[in-house]
Coordinates of C-alpha atoms in Angstrom, one line a residue:
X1 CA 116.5 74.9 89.3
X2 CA 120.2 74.7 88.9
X3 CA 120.0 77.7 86.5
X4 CA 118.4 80.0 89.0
X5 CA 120.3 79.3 92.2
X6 CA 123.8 79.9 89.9
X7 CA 122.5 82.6 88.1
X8 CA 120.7 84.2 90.9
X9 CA 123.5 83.4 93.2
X10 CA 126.1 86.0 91.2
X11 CA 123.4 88.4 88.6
X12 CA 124.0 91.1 91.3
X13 CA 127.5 91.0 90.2
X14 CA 127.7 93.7 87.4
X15 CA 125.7 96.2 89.4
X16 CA 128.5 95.8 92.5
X17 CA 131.6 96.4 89.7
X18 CA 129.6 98.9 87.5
X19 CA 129.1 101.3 90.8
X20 CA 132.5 100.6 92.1
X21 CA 134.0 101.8 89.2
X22 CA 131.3 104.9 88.0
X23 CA 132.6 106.0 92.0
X24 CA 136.0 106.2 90.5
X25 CA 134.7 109.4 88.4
X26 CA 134.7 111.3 91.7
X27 CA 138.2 113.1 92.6
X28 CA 139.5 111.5 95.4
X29 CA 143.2 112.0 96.3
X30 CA 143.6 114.1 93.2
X31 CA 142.3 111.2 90.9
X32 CA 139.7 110.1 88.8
X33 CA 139.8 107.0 86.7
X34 CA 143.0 106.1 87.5
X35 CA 144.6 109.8 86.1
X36 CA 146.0 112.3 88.7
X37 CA 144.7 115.7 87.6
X38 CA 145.0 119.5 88.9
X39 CA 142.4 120.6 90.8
X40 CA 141.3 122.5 88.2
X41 CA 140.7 119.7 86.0
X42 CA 137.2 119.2 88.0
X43 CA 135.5 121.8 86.7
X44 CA 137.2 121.3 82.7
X45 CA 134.1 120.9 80.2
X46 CA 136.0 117.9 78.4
X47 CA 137.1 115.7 81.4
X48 CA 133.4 116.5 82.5
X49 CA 132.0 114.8 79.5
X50 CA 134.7 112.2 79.6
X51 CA 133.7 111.2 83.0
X52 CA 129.5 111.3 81.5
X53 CA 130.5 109.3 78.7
X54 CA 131.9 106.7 81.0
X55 CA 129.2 106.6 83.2
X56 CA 126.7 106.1 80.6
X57 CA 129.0 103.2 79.1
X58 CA 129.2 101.0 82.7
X59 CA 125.9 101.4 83.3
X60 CA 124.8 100.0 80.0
X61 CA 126.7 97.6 80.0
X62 CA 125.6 96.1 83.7
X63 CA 122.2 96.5 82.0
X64 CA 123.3 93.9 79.4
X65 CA 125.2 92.0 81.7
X66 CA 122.6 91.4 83.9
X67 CA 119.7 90.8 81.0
X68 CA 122.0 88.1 79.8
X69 CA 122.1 86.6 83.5
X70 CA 118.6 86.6 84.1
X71 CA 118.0 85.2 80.6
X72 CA 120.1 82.3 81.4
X73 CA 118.8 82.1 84.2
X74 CA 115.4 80.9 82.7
X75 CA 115.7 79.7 79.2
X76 CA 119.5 77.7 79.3
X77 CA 118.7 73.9 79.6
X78 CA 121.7 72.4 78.8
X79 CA 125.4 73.5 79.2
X80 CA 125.1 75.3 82.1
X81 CA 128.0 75.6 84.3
X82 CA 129.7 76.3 80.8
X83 CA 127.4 79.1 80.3
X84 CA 128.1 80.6 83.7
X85 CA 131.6 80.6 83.5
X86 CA 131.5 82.4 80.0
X87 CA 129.1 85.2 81.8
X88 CA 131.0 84.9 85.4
X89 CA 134.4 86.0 82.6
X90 CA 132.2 88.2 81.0
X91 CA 130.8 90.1 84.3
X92 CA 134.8 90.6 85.3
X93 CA 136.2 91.4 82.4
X94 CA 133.6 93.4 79.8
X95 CA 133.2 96.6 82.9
X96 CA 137.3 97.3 82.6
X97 CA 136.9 97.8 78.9
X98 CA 135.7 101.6 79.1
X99 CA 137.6 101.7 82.5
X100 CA 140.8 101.8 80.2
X101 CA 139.9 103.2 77.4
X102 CA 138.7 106.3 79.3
X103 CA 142.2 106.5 81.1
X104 CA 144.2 106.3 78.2
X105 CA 141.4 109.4 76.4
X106 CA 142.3 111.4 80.1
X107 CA 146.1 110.8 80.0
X108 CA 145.8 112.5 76.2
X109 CA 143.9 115.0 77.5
X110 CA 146.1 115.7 80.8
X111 CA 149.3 115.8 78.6
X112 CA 147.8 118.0 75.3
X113 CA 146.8 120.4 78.6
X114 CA 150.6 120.3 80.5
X115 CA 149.3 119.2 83.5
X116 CA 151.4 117.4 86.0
X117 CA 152.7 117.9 89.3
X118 CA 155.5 120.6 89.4
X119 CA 157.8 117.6 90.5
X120 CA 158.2 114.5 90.7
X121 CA 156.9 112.7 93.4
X122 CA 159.5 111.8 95.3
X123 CA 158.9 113.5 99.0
X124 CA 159.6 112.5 102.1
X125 CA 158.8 114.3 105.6
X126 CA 159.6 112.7 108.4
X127 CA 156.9 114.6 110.1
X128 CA 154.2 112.6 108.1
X129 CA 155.8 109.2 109.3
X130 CA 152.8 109.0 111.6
X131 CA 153.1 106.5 114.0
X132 CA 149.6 104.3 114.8
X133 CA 149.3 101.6 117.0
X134 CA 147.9 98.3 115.4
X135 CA 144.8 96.7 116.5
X136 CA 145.2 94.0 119.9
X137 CA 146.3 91.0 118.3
X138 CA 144.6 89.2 121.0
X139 CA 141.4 90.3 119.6
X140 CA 142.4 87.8 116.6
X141 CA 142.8 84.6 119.1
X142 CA 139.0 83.7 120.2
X143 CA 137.5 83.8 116.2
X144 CA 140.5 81.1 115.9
X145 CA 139.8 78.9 118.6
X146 CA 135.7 79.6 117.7
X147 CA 136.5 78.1 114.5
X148 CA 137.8 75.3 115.5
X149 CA 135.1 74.2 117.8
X150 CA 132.7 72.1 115.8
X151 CA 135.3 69.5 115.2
X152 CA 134.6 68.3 118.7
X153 CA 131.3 67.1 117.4
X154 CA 132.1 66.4 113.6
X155 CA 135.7 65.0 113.2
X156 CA 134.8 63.7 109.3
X157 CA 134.8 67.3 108.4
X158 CA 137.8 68.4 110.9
X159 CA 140.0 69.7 107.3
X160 CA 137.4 72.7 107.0
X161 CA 136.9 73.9 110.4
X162 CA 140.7 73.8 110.7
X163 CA 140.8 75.9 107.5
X164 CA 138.2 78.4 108.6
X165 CA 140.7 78.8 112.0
X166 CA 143.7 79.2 109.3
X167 CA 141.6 81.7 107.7
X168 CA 141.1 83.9 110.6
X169 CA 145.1 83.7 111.3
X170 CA 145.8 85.0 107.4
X171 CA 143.7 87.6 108.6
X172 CA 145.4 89.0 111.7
X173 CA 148.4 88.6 109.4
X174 CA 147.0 91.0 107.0
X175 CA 146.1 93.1 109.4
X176 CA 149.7 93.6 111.1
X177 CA 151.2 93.6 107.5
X178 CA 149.4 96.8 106.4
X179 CA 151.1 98.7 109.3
X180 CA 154.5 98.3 107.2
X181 CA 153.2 100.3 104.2
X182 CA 154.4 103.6 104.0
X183 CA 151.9 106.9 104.8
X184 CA 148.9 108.1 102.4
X185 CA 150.8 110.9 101.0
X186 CA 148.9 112.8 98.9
X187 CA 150.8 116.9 99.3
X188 CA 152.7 118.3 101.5
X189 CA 150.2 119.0 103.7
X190 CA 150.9 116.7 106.4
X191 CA 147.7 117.0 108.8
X192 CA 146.0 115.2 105.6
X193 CA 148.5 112.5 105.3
X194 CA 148.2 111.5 109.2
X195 CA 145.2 111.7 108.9
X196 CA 144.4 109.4 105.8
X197 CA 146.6 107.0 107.0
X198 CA 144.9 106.3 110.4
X199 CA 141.6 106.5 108.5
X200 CA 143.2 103.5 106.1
X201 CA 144.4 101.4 108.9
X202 CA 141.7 101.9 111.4
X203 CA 139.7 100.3 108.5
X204 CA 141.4 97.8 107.3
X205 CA 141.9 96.9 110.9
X206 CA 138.6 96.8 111.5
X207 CA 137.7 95.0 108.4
X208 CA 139.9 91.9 109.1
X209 CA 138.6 91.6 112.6
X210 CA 134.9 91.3 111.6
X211 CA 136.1 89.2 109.0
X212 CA 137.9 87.0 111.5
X213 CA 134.5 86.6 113.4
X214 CA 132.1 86.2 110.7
X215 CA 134.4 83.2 109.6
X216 CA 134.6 81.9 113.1
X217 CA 130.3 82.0 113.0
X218 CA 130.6 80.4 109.9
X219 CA 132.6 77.3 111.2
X220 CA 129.9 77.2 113.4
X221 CA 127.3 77.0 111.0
X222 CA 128.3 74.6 109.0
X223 CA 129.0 72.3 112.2
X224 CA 125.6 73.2 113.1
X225 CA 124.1 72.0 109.6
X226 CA 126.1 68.6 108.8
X227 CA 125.1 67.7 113.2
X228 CA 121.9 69.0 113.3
X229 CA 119.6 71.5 110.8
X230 CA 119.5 72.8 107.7
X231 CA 119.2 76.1 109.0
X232 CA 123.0 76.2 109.6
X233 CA 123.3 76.6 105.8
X234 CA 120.8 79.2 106.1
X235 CA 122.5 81.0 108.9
X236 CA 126.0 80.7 106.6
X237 CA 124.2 82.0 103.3
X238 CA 123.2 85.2 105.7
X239 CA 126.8 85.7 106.9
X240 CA 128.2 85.6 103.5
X241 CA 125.5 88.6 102.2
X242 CA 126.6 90.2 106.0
X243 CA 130.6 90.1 105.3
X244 CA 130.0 91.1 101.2
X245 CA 127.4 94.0 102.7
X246 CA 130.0 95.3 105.3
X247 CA 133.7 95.2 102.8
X248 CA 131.8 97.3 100.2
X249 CA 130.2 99.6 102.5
X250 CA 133.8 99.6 104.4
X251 CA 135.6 100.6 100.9
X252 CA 132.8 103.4 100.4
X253 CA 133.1 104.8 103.4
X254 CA 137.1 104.8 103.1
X255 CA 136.7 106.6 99.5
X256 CA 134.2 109.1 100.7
X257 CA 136.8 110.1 103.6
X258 CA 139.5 110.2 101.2
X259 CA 137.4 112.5 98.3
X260 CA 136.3 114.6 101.5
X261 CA 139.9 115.1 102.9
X262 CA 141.5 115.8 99.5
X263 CA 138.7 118.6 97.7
X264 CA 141.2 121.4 98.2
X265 CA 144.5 119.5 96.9
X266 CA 145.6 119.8 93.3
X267 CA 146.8 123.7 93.3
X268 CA 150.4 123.4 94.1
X269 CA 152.5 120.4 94.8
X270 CA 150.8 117.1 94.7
X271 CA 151.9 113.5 94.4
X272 CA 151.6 112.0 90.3
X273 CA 152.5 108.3 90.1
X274 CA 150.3 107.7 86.9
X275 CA 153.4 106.5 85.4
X276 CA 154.1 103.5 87.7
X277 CA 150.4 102.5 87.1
X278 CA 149.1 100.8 83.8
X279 CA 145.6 101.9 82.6
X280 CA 145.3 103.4 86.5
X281 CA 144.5 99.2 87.5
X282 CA 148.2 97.3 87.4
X283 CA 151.4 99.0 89.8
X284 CA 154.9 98.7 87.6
X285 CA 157.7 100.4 89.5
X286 CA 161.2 98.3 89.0
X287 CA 162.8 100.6 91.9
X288 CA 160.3 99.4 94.5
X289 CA 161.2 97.0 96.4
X290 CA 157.7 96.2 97.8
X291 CA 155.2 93.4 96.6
X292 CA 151.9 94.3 97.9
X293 CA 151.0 98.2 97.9
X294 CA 148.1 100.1 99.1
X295 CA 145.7 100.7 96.0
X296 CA 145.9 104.2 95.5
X297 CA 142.1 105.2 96.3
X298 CA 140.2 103.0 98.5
X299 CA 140.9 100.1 100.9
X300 CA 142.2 97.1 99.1
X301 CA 145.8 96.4 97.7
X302 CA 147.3 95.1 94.7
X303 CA 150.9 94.0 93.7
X304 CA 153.7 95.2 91.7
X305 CA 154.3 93.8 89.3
X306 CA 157.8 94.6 88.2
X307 CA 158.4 92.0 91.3
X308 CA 159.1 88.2 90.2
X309 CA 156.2 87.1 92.8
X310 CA 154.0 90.5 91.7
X311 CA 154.3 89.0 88.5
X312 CA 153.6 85.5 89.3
X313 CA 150.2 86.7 91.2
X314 CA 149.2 87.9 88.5
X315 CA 149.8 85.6 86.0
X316 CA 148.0 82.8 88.4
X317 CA 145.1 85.5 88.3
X318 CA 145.0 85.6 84.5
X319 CA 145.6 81.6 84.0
X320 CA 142.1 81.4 86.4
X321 CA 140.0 83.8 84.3
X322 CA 141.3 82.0 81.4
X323 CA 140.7 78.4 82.4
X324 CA 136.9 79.3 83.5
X325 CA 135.3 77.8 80.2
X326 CA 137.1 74.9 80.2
X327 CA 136.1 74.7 84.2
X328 CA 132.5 75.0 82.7
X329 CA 133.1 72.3 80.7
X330 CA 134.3 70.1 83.2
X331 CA 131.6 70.2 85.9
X332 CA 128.9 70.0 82.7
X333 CA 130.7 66.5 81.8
X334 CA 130.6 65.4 85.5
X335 CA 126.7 66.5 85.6
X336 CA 126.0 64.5 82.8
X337 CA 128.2 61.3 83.3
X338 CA 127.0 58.1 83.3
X339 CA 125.7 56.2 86.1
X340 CA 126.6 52.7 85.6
X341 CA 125.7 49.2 87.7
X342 CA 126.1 45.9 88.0
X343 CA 124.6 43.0 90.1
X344 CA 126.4 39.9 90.9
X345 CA 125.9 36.8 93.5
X346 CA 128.6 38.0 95.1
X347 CA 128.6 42.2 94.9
X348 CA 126.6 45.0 93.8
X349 CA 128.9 47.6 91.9
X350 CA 128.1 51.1 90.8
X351 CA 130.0 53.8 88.8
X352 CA 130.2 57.0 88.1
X353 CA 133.8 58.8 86.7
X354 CA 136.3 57.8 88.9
X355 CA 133.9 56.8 92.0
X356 CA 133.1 52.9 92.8
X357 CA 131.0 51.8 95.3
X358 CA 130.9 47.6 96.4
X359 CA 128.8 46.3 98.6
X360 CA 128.9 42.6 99.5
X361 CA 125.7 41.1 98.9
X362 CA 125.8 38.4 101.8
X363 CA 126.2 41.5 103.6
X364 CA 122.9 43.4 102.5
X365 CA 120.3 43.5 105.7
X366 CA 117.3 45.5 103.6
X367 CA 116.1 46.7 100.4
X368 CA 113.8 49.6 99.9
X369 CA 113.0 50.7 96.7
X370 CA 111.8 54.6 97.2
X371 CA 109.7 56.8 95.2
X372 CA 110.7 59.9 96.7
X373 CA 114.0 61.3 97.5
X374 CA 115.2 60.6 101.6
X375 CA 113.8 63.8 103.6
X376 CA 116.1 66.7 104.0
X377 CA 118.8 64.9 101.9
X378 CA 122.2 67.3 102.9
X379 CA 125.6 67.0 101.5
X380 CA 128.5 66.7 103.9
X381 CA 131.0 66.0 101.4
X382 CA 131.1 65.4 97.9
X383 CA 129.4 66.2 94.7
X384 CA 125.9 68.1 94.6
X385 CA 124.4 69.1 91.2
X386 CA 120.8 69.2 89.3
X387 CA 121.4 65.6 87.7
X388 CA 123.8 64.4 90.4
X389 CA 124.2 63.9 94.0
X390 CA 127.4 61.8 94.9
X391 CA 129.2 61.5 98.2
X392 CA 128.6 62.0 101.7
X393 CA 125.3 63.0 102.9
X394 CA 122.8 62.9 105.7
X395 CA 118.9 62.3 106.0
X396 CA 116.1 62.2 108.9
X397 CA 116.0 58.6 107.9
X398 CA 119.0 57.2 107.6
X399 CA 121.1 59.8 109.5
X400 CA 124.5 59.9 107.6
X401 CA 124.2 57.7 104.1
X402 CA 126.4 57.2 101.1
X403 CA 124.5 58.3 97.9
X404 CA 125.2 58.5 94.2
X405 CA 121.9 59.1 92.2
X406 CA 120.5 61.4 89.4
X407 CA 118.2 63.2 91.7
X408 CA 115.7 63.9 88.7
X409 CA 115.4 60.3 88.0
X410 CA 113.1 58.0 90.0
X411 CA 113.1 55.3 91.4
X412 CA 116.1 55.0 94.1
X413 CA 117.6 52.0 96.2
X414 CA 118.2 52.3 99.7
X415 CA 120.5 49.8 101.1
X416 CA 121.3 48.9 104.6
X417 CA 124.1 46.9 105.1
X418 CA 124.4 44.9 108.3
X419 CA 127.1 47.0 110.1
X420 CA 124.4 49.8 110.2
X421 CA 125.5 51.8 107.3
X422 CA 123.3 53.7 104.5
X423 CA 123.5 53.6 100.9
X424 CA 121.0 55.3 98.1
X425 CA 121.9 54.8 94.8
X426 CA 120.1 55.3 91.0
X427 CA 120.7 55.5 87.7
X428 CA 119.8 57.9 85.3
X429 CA 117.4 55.0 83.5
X430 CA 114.4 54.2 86.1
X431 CA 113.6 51.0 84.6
X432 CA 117.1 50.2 84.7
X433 CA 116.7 50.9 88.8
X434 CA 114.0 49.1 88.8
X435 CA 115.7 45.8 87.2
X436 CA 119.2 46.4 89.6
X437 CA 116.4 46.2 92.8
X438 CA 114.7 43.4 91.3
X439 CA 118.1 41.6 90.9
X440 CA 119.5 42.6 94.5
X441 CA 115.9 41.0 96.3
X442 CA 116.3 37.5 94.2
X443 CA 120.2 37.6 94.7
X444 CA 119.6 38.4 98.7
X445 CA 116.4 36.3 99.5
X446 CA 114.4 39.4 100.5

């Protein structure tokens, strides 16, 4: 079960990077994989068949990619998160490989033709300094105060409601900061500058303030599940697929205006940057003074990295990708750790990692030993996995209760101690339960 709500969770994955990237191999802004060709480079018979060839390559590979994912999804029994993070590094990385090797094949191309802007592009007009109003940062203010809400009700969770309210503040923060970048020069026609610009932050604008909301609504939710139903994890799980829906259509819809704005450029003076980006994906200019840049086609941004915190981004970026086996590795090891217990006359102790749980036994008020898991067990905090559920949780029957079991292993023991708190515990050995329980009742009386 753990297989297919991983798996499933991301096997949509390659298709989302192997379309955002095949939409790269339509001229927007004068470029097309990263390479900033003459407008007369759309029609050329070689960069035409460049551009196939690359086509065919992503979407083969997302047809591997995802095989391997629903594969894994069904036949990997053991291993698991290790497995995942191996295809998770595989899903990011394997789609760039024809991404650069089909730049570096246009670059030769574009310099065995001569082509290249008539200068360099360095251009300034002050008439394209277009001046745009930013978005009411009032606007930003109720999704913050939303966020915060459900800690009125649920103050043992209070650290991520206030962390959804930060979230909406990074947000408005983005939003003013994009207001700072320079114009979306492109020629010298400065009607299409103006006019990309305001496109761009209209957008991006507009982006962050749904965002802002959708993560206000999903404070909400997850108040609403740990107080009340599970269908506030539902209702979260549908705003998640809502925001993910709305930033790529957002992004689309800011490339197609840009391709649609920009058909007729590329026959005189045009910008050509290609050599302050690497492979058309990493920004290297030493005489910039920015960090964060505008992405050259699109909506998002990037950093350059000739900056000391550009490069320091990035190299936190790489050390992340790189450390996702080993992450694998970890949560496997913490899936599979033992559960250990012990029964005394004076406690009952049990183990698992770092995690130990006492509970006084002159202090036990009733034993249940339980077939069956509690109904609608829900995790408030803490550890939830196929072979172990550790932490925080809440049930119909017990309300909140402290649990640490292998949920694939029956029997369970649910303690109630006499200052009205819960506690369900197993091992991964049933007949091992079934000894601690046997043990507790002759050690308590009951």
């Amino acid at each position: 079960m753990m297989n297919m709500i991983i798996f499933g969770s991301m096997i949509w994955i390659p298709a989302l990077i192997a379309y955002m990237l095949i939409n790269e191999t339509k001229f927007k802004k004068n470029i097309v994989i990263g390479v900033t060709l003459p407008k007369e480079a759309r029609e050329d018979e070689t960069v035409l068949r460049i551009l196939g060839t690359f086509r065919k390559q992503e979407i083969l590979i997302c047809v591997i990619l995802m095989a391997l994912g629903v594969l894994c999804m069904f036949f990997v029994k053991s291993f698991s998160f290790t497995i995942f993070m191996i295809w998770t590094l595989m899903c990011v990385g394997a789609p760039y490989i024809p991404y650069i090797l089909t730049n570096i094949r246009l670059k030769e191309y574009k310099q065995a033709k001569g082509w290249g802007a008539p200068k360099r592009a360095v251009y300034t007009d002050t008439a394209a300094q277009v001046h745009i109003d930013p978005v009411n940062s009032w606007l930003f203010l109720p999704p913050c105060i939303i966020a915060a809400i459900p800690v009125l009700w649920d103050r043992s969770m209070w650290f991520l409601y206030v962390l959804f309210a930060v979230l909406c503040v990074l947000f408005w923060l983005s939003c003013r900061w994009l207001y700072r970048n320079k114009p979306e020069m492109v020629d010298e026609n400065t009607d299409i500058t103006n006019s990309l610009s305001r496109m761009r932050r209209y957008n991006w604008s507009k982006m962050w303030l749904v965002c802002s909301w959708l993560m206000a609504l999903m404070s909400l939710c997850a108040g609403i599940d740990i107080k009340w139903s599970p269908w506030g994890w539902i209702a979260a799980m549908v705003l998640i697929v809502l925001l993910t829906v709305y930033a790529i259509r957002i992004e689309m819809k800011t490339r197609a205006v840009q391709e649609k704005l920009t058909k007729d450029s590329g026959e005189d003076w045009y910008v050509d940057e290609d050599d302050r980006w690497l492979y058309g994906l990493l920004y290297y200019n030493p005489d910039d003074s920015r960090t964060i840049i505008n992405n050259r086609v699109g909506l998002n941004s990037t950093v350059n990295i000739a900056r000391p915190l550009g490069k320091l981004l990035i190299g936190m970026t790489a050390l992340i990708l790189a450390v996702l086996p080993f992450m694998g590795i970890y949560f496997d090891q913490i899936d599979t750790k033992p559960i250990r217990a012990e029964v005394s006359a004076e406690t009952f102790e049990i183990k698992n990692g770092i995690t130990d749980y006492k509970i006084s036994i002159a202090e036990i008020d009733s034993l249940e030993l339980r077939e069956n898991l509690l109904t609608n067990l829900r995790r408030r905090a803490g550890t939830g996995m196929e072979h172990l559920l550790k932490g925080s949780f809440s049930a119909d029957e017990t309300g909140n209760v402290t649990v640490l079991i292998d949920p694939t292993v029956e029997p369970y023991i649910l303690i109630q101690t006499e200052d009205g708190k819960y506690w369900f515990f197993g091992t991964r050995d049933g007949e091992m339960t079934e000894q601690l329980f046997e043990q507790l009742k002759e050690y308590t009386g009951q």
